[in-house]
XYZ file of C-alpha atoms in Angstrom:
525
model
C -5.811 -3.007 -136.383
C -6.384 -5.300 -139.296
C -9.642 -4.466 -141.137
C -11.643 -7.388 -142.421
C -14.384 -7.042 -144.989
C -17.877 -6.743 -143.508
C -19.238 -8.720 -146.492
C -19.483 -12.536 -146.160
C -16.551 -14.429 -147.561
C -16.906 -15.894 -151.017
C -15.958 -19.391 -151.931
C -12.981 -18.833 -154.242
C -13.252 -20.514 -157.609
C -10.874 -23.419 -158.074
C -10.696 -23.635 -161.838
C -8.959 -21.719 -164.633
C -10.501 -18.691 -166.316
C -11.910 -20.556 -169.376
C -13.779 -23.144 -167.264
C -14.935 -20.353 -164.929
C -16.352 -18.184 -167.730
C -17.966 -21.030 -169.628
C -19.359 -22.906 -166.691
C -22.356 -20.644 -167.273
C -23.505 -20.552 -163.640
C -25.936 -17.783 -164.485
C -27.541 -19.839 -167.202
C -26.927 -17.375 -170.131
C -28.857 -18.529 -173.184
C -26.504 -19.940 -175.855
C -27.912 -17.661 -178.570
C -27.735 -14.420 -176.534
C -25.597 -11.686 -178.032
C -23.016 -10.706 -175.424
C -20.383 -8.696 -177.296
C -21.813 -6.099 -179.668
C -20.057 -3.592 -181.937
C -21.796 -0.381 -180.900
C -21.068 1.215 -184.350
C -22.480 -1.419 -186.672
C -24.367 -4.004 -184.668
C -22.076 -6.948 -185.384
C -22.201 -9.289 -182.405
C -20.934 -12.501 -180.866
C -23.338 -14.805 -178.975
C -22.368 -16.788 -175.877
C -22.003 -20.053 -177.840
C -20.162 -18.325 -180.722
C -17.675 -16.872 -178.216
C -16.981 -20.201 -176.597
C -16.649 -21.916 -179.985
C -14.325 -19.188 -181.394
C -12.148 -19.029 -178.305
C -11.463 -22.780 -178.356
C -10.863 -22.791 -182.082
C -8.557 -19.772 -181.815
C -6.644 -21.558 -179.075
C -6.225 -24.575 -181.308
C -5.140 -22.369 -184.187
C -2.391 -20.850 -182.041
C -1.130 -24.306 -181.250
C -1.371 -25.641 -184.775
C -0.249 -22.602 -186.802
C 2.142 -20.894 -184.430
C 3.359 -23.775 -182.213
C 2.032 -21.948 -179.188
C 2.790 -23.654 -175.928
C 2.402 -23.141 -172.187
C 5.566 -21.032 -172.010
C 4.523 -18.613 -174.729
C 2.752 -15.218 -174.670
C 0.379 -13.552 -177.099
C 0.566 -9.727 -177.330
C -2.657 -7.824 -178.054
C -2.078 -4.334 -179.529
C -5.363 -2.900 -180.723
C -8.148 -0.445 -179.841
C -11.330 -1.898 -178.430
C -13.065 -4.448 -180.723
C -16.221 -6.367 -180.256
C -14.239 -9.623 -180.888
C -11.278 -8.584 -178.591
C -12.228 -11.436 -176.235
C -11.495 -14.143 -178.849
C -7.694 -13.727 -178.968
C -7.644 -12.688 -175.314
C -9.352 -15.792 -173.967
C -8.117 -17.960 -176.870
C -4.570 -17.401 -175.738
C -5.530 -18.483 -172.201
C -7.247 -21.489 -173.633
C -4.079 -22.447 -175.502
C -2.112 -22.074 -172.256
C -0.248 -19.114 -171.846
C 6.891 -15.028 -170.893
C 8.769 -12.856 -174.401
C 5.861 -12.705 -176.794
C 5.631 -15.270 -179.652
C 2.377 -14.012 -181.349
C 1.177 -10.476 -181.922
C -2.300 -9.461 -182.887
C -2.720 -5.820 -183.855
C -5.090 -3.507 -185.737
C -4.787 -1.810 -189.096
C -4.516 1.542 -187.298
C -1.317 0.604 -185.592
C 0.157 -1.964 -187.990
C 3.277 0.021 -188.856
C 4.232 0.407 -185.190
C 3.409 -3.235 -184.561
C 5.668 -4.411 -187.382
C 8.529 -2.290 -186.215
C 8.150 -3.514 -182.645
C 7.879 -7.090 -183.786
C 11.075 -6.833 -185.764
C 12.952 -5.337 -182.771
C 11.952 -8.225 -180.412
C 12.165 -11.034 -183.005
C 8.463 -11.946 -183.561
C 8.240 -13.717 -186.890
C 5.928 -12.020 -189.444
C 4.057 -15.292 -189.900
C 3.037 -14.972 -186.266
C 1.586 -11.447 -186.644
C -2.168 -11.232 -187.280
C -4.686 -8.444 -187.558
C -8.258 -7.627 -186.555
C -10.671 -7.237 -189.395
C -11.734 -9.252 -192.408
C -8.987 -8.534 -195.013
C -5.235 -8.941 -195.176
C -3.172 -5.709 -194.893
C 0.391 -5.621 -196.246
C 0.552 -9.361 -196.084
C -0.700 -9.581 -192.520
C -3.612 -11.998 -192.279
C -6.789 -11.563 -190.228
C -6.652 -13.825 -187.182
C -10.268 -14.986 -187.805
C -9.407 -16.677 -191.085
C -5.794 -17.612 -190.330
C -6.237 -19.098 -186.884
C -9.889 -20.086 -186.370
C -10.278 -23.526 -187.929
C -12.227 -26.623 -187.023
C -10.259 -28.122 -184.232
C -11.045 -26.921 -180.729
C -8.494 -26.613 -177.984
C -8.988 -28.523 -174.777
C -8.141 -26.161 -171.964
C -5.894 -27.641 -169.275
C -7.698 -28.455 -166.072
C -6.064 -26.561 -163.249
C -6.094 -27.414 -159.556
C -6.717 -24.454 -157.217
C -3.033 -24.243 -156.402
C -2.164 -24.342 -160.103
C -4.704 -21.578 -160.782
C -3.145 -19.439 -158.121
C 0.281 -19.895 -159.694
C -0.545 -19.907 -163.432
C -0.192 -16.460 -165.047
C -3.051 -15.572 -167.374
C -2.422 -11.910 -168.208
C 0.377 -9.456 -168.225
C -0.952 -5.931 -167.920
C 1.677 -3.268 -167.291
C 1.928 -0.943 -164.294
C 4.478 1.350 -162.804
C 3.630 0.033 -159.384
C 4.366 2.508 -156.648
C 7.401 4.024 -158.416
C 9.703 3.717 -161.370
C 9.529 2.117 -164.777
C 6.661 0.124 -166.184
C 6.521 -3.502 -165.013
C 4.626 -6.552 -166.164
C 2.053 -7.548 -163.539
C 1.606 -11.304 -163.316
C -2.118 -11.733 -162.926
C -3.089 -15.362 -162.363
C -6.182 -17.291 -163.299
C -7.181 -17.328 -159.563
C -6.671 -13.532 -159.292
C -9.189 -12.982 -162.080
C -11.782 -15.507 -161.085
C -11.660 -14.522 -157.420
C -11.910 -10.813 -158.202
C -14.901 -11.364 -160.462
C -16.649 -13.221 -157.686
C -15.576 -10.644 -155.057
C -17.226 -7.842 -157.020
C -20.222 -9.954 -157.974
C -20.899 -10.597 -154.264
C -21.270 -6.839 -153.779
C -23.538 -6.010 -156.725
C -25.229 -9.282 -157.699
C -28.472 -8.213 -156.034
C -28.680 -5.090 -158.207
C -28.023 -6.773 -161.583
C -30.671 -8.376 -163.748
C -29.153 -10.165 -166.830
C -32.501 -9.933 -168.612
C -32.542 -6.147 -168.399
C -29.075 -4.757 -167.850
C -26.788 -3.657 -170.639
C -23.215 -2.427 -170.282
C -21.195 -0.012 -172.435
C -17.519 -0.684 -173.050
C -15.549 2.520 -173.644
C -12.582 1.956 -171.334
C -9.501 0.494 -173.024
C -9.702 -3.291 -172.764
C -5.919 -3.574 -172.417
C -6.255 -1.723 -169.076
C -7.028 -3.926 -166.083
C -10.193 -1.881 -165.285
C -11.693 -2.537 -168.663
C -10.324 -6.078 -168.887
C -11.854 -7.250 -165.584
C -14.765 -4.966 -164.729
C -16.110 -5.009 -168.267
C -15.099 -8.135 -170.166
C -14.798 -10.741 -167.514
C -17.625 -9.495 -165.305
C -20.074 -9.055 -168.127
C -19.305 -12.493 -169.600
C -19.697 -14.081 -166.163
C -22.974 -12.283 -165.517
C -24.217 -12.866 -169.031
C -25.087 -9.253 -169.782
C -24.533 -7.644 -173.252
C -21.716 -5.199 -173.711
C -21.815 -2.493 -176.407
C -18.209 -1.853 -177.345
C -16.845 1.377 -178.754
C -13.342 1.393 -180.229
C -12.515 4.507 -178.238
C -14.295 7.176 -176.192
C -16.270 9.720 -178.168
C -18.896 11.688 -176.247
C -21.426 11.845 -179.078
C -21.027 8.129 -179.827
C -21.283 7.388 -176.129
C -24.506 9.332 -175.754
C -26.014 7.908 -178.949
C -25.224 4.335 -177.747
C -26.667 4.875 -174.278
C -29.867 6.393 -175.742
C -30.403 3.881 -178.544
C -29.364 0.706 -176.584
C -30.865 1.731 -173.225
C -27.553 1.188 -171.470
C -28.001 0.681 -167.767
C -24.470 0.040 -166.480
C -21.209 1.899 -167.172
C -17.675 1.677 -165.916
C -16.176 5.117 -166.466
C -13.303 7.390 -165.287
C -13.552 10.932 -163.740
C -12.836 12.843 -167.014
C -15.870 11.215 -168.610
C -18.023 12.074 -165.595
C -16.760 15.647 -165.948
C -18.175 15.688 -169.487
C -21.479 14.311 -168.276
C -21.593 17.137 -165.702
C -20.457 19.994 -167.884
C -20.921 19.358 -171.645
C -23.573 21.314 -173.406
C -24.587 18.350 -175.524
C -25.754 16.119 -172.668
C -29.294 17.596 -172.528
C -29.753 16.661 -176.197
C -29.829 12.942 -175.322
C -32.041 10.689 -173.206
C -29.609 9.046 -170.809
C -32.247 8.184 -168.299
C -31.642 4.468 -168.667
C -28.241 4.760 -166.891
C -28.724 3.595 -163.334
C -25.303 2.273 -162.156
C -22.070 4.068 -162.886
C -18.772 2.965 -161.441
C -15.895 5.405 -161.272
C -12.370 4.092 -161.087
C -8.708 4.630 -162.089
C -8.527 7.927 -160.224
C -10.425 9.678 -157.357
C -13.799 11.236 -158.094
C -14.513 14.321 -156.090
C -17.710 14.519 -154.054
C -18.639 17.776 -155.795
C -18.275 16.323 -159.294
C -20.286 13.256 -158.414
C -23.113 15.469 -157.133
C -23.016 17.536 -160.339
C -23.440 14.425 -162.484
C -26.317 13.181 -160.396
C -28.046 16.546 -160.602
C -28.143 16.070 -164.397
C -28.788 12.327 -164.370
C -30.964 11.720 -161.303
C -31.538 8.041 -162.165
C -27.848 7.307 -161.966
C -26.157 5.963 -158.868
C -22.473 6.777 -159.075
C -20.166 4.626 -156.949
C -16.433 4.687 -156.707
C -14.134 1.711 -156.738
C -10.493 1.480 -155.680
C -7.867 -0.857 -157.002
C -4.689 -1.200 -158.967
C -3.375 -3.420 -161.706
C -1.663 -5.319 -158.867
C -5.065 -6.017 -157.241
C -6.721 -7.353 -160.383
C -8.088 -4.580 -159.916
C -11.051 -4.258 -157.489
C -10.318 -4.146 -153.766
C -12.624 -1.507 -152.354
C -16.002 -0.590 -153.927
C -19.027 1.504 -152.791
C -22.169 -0.508 -152.092
C -24.869 0.450 -154.668
C -27.510 0.896 -151.943
C -25.480 3.083 -149.598
C -23.011 5.224 -151.493
C -21.287 8.182 -149.825
C -20.049 11.112 -151.915
C -16.266 11.133 -151.940
C -15.871 7.650 -150.473
C -14.081 4.967 -152.519
C -16.029 2.194 -150.808
C -15.763 -0.743 -148.482
C -13.499 -3.796 -148.587
C -14.676 -6.549 -150.946
C -15.116 -10.054 -149.559
C -11.998 -12.030 -148.569
C -9.955 -8.802 -148.278
C -7.797 -7.672 -145.368
C -6.428 -4.143 -144.924
C -4.011 -2.227 -142.781
C -3.435 1.490 -142.521
C 0.104 2.333 -141.433
C 2.399 5.260 -140.816
C 5.775 5.806 -142.590
C 7.406 3.272 -140.277
C 4.856 0.561 -140.986
C 3.010 0.931 -137.646
C -0.742 0.656 -137.709
C -2.521 4.019 -137.120
C -5.738 4.523 -135.140
C -9.009 4.440 -137.046
C -9.776 7.819 -138.568
C -6.134 8.819 -138.975
C -4.266 9.055 -142.329
C -1.921 6.259 -143.293
C -0.701 4.178 -146.252
C -3.113 1.383 -147.345
C -1.873 -2.184 -147.332
C -4.078 -4.864 -148.855
C -4.188 -8.687 -148.728
C -6.535 -11.046 -150.569
C -6.870 -13.616 -153.371
C -6.821 -10.888 -155.996
C -3.296 -9.707 -155.154
C -0.916 -10.280 -158.109
C 1.684 -13.069 -158.127
C 4.326 -10.420 -158.625
C 6.169 -8.446 -161.373
C 7.527 -10.533 -164.156
C 11.332 -10.952 -164.132
C 11.584 -8.413 -161.335
C 11.738 -10.148 -157.916
C 13.244 -7.084 -156.229
C 10.268 -4.848 -157.212
C 7.933 -7.590 -156.042
C 9.646 -7.900 -152.705
C 9.567 -4.069 -152.322
C 5.754 -3.977 -152.442
C 4.561 -7.368 -151.131
C 5.694 -8.087 -147.594
C 6.310 -11.392 -145.858
C 2.711 -11.515 -144.648
C 1.333 -11.113 -148.190
C 0.230 -7.471 -147.852
C 0.541 -5.316 -150.940
C 1.775 -1.848 -150.106
C -0.342 0.478 -152.280
C 1.479 3.755 -151.803
C -1.905 5.444 -151.407
C -2.829 7.359 -148.258
C -6.311 6.767 -146.936
C -8.655 7.440 -144.062
C -11.271 4.918 -142.913
C -14.422 6.042 -141.068
C -16.338 4.315 -138.284
C -18.418 2.336 -140.807
C -15.262 1.218 -142.661
C -15.771 3.379 -145.734
C -12.405 4.253 -147.228
C -11.393 7.723 -148.506
C -8.218 8.192 -150.622
C -6.651 11.459 -149.542
C -3.093 11.407 -150.902
C -0.450 9.345 -152.584
C 3.036 8.762 -151.313
C 4.136 7.221 -154.525
C 5.466 9.247 -157.384
C 3.237 7.826 -160.058
C 1.008 10.348 -161.926
C -2.481 9.270 -163.056
C -3.539 11.168 -166.143
C -7.146 10.334 -167.020
C -6.765 6.875 -165.510
C -3.429 6.119 -167.324
C -0.216 5.724 -165.362
C 2.656 8.115 -166.092
C 5.986 7.495 -164.370
C 7.767 10.805 -163.760
C 11.172 9.173 -164.069
C 10.514 8.205 -167.718
C 9.580 11.775 -168.650
C 12.514 13.188 -166.741
C 14.860 10.883 -168.621
C 13.543 12.224 -171.934
C 13.701 15.828 -170.833
C 17.327 15.528 -169.795
C 18.246 14.576 -173.358
C 17.153 18.000 -174.575
C 20.095 20.251 -175.471
C 18.458 23.220 -173.715
C 17.603 21.546 -170.316
C 20.054 21.487 -167.474
C 17.851 19.752 -164.878
C 14.189 18.841 -164.414
C 11.553 17.174 -162.297
C 8.009 16.084 -163.183
C 5.071 15.938 -160.816
C 1.279 15.418 -161.125
C -0.820 18.560 -160.605
C -4.639 18.286 -160.324
C -6.484 20.111 -163.081
C -10.164 20.642 -162.228
C -11.052 21.479 -165.824
C -9.995 17.918 -166.857
C -10.850 16.147 -163.586
C -7.461 14.582 -163.688
C -3.853 14.974 -162.635
C -1.709 16.372 -165.466
C 2.091 15.898 -165.805
C 3.839 19.194 -165.075
C 7.587 19.662 -165.723
C 9.763 21.884 -163.589
C 12.787 22.796 -165.754
C 16.105 24.465 -165.174
C 17.391 25.786 -168.516
C 20.965 25.942 -169.676
C 22.552 29.363 -169.307
C 22.195 30.371 -172.933
C 18.451 29.792 -173.010
C 15.917 32.420 -171.861
C 12.580 31.172 -170.426
C 9.550 31.976 -172.510
C 6.207 30.586 -173.638
C 7.820 29.555 -176.945
C 10.513 27.595 -175.153
C 7.868 25.851 -173.000
C 6.026 24.870 -176.110
C 9.242 23.505 -177.627
C 9.896 21.424 -174.481
C 6.386 19.967 -174.570
C 6.702 19.105 -178.271
C 10.107 17.525 -177.623
C 8.522 15.089 -175.181
C 5.303 14.624 -177.211
C 7.348 13.438 -180.229
C 8.745 10.542 -178.110
C 5.817 9.296 -176.067
C 2.247 8.120 -176.365
C -0.410 10.861 -175.952
C -1.299 10.284 -172.345
C 2.327 10.604 -171.230
C 2.785 14.044 -172.738
C 3.937 16.989 -170.553
C 0.907 19.305 -170.149
C 2.491 22.244 -168.393
C 5.999 23.647 -167.839
C 7.383 25.798 -165.060
C 10.869 27.321 -165.151
C 12.890 27.256 -161.925
C 16.438 28.204 -160.941
C 17.105 24.927 -159.212
C 15.367 21.587 -158.729
C 14.982 20.822 -154.981
C 16.882 17.658 -154.028
C 17.971 15.831 -150.898
C 21.639 15.520 -149.954
C 21.575 12.089 -151.628
C 20.337 13.632 -154.817
C 16.718 12.478 -154.645
C 14.176 14.949 -156.117
C 12.102 16.439 -153.320
C 8.736 16.214 -155.158
C 6.780 17.116 -152.047
C 8.317 20.562 -152.099
C 7.259 20.965 -155.731
C 3.750 19.784 -154.924
C 3.525 22.212 -152.065
C 4.733 24.959 -154.312
C 2.117 24.064 -156.902
C -0.657 24.185 -154.300
C 0.492 27.631 -153.188
C 0.488 28.806 -156.828
C -3.068 27.636 -157.274
C -4.229 29.681 -154.331
C -3.152 32.831 -156.182
C -4.655 32.983 -159.632
C -2.264 35.607 -160.819
C 0.671 33.312 -160.231
C -0.767 30.337 -162.178
C 1.402 29.198 -165.112
C 0.083 29.938 -168.577
C 1.188 26.542 -169.883
């Protein structure tokens, strides 16, 4: 059967993102601080944000010759003024990047990357208030007097016009640029608002922003939603448990979008009782499943906090299924948001009876336009009826609450970040001591996250040992970002493969589960 949301349909917005955000339907006061630096209290008010966004957009046009076919790349940790270049690029009309805005912390990498892809140094700018190595702050270089006039989009144009390119590995394979349109973002903001609007008071509620804003979860659930609602967001450049607790206590934070590893700290860390976190009343968990047991542990420590899961992907902008605040169920990922349709199917695409396991297919106004420059990958996951094939296996109960129970796709989710096994296997196979390998995700309860584990067949002259395992992990760590590092190594005589040469990851996952049942057989690394 086709499952339809039990929530009333929303009227989908028909404008672009800039007009949607600054229509101010919730009557946010012009002088209200909305984006606050949690470390030093610098802030941007609603009117300052609108003014700066439009001036930034004009600066892109005037200084960089930015046009509707160009892209701005944002490469920086969370900043209280992150929204200015983000929305400013949208206002200028936003696909090879022409302009790059980075941070002093990653300037060297940014300059190297820009040189490789041909971005002119005059089109590279930096967060902050001073020039660094000749790279000018965007606030002084681009924000001038003229204001951009955002293009008025029809509803059809908003559904077609790409606003953001976040990257995802989809159901398998290498990272792909997800074409998220204006209509995807505006519809998804309203879909989620319809679920929680009754529980939010802009005069009282305050949000904390610790999730990376380059990730679709932080981008939509924090930046766009908070700006639309008109509630302040206290932004931290990165997650630090002490700073998080200090901010919640001092600013009386009420609303938080977090991931399971952070909830694990709230449940287990010895420092939590040192802070008054009683103001927290709504916590959303996303990016990876949150176990029922862990959710109950957190609520035992923070009884005022309602923890609710949400489900989505970069390809769904991201929210598709979210727990209702007034009727959460431990372990459930929620109910369909308005305007959503879902199917649960077997491996042949046939719909399964309610209560049985199957792959989740989703359809709605928040489903991406497709993967940029990759029509085959788009066709592989969006069918002719418009359903996105998620690769996640779910069960739906009699009240249409969804439970994620497995994943048929190969993608590993390490603390909310996507790690494609194929990428790590490609690196491992360049090692002079490795004959063959496979990488899978193995759940680690201590981190409340999957971790990438490598199964390795060594070349004949190499003897397995803890030292060799450490060398292999370092070999990969030297070539990837931290969240993609191999966290465990197992040595095997042969990598299981099908007659066609495809790695049989299910056999490795089954083997890992058997190992976990016997503590004496668990790997040391």
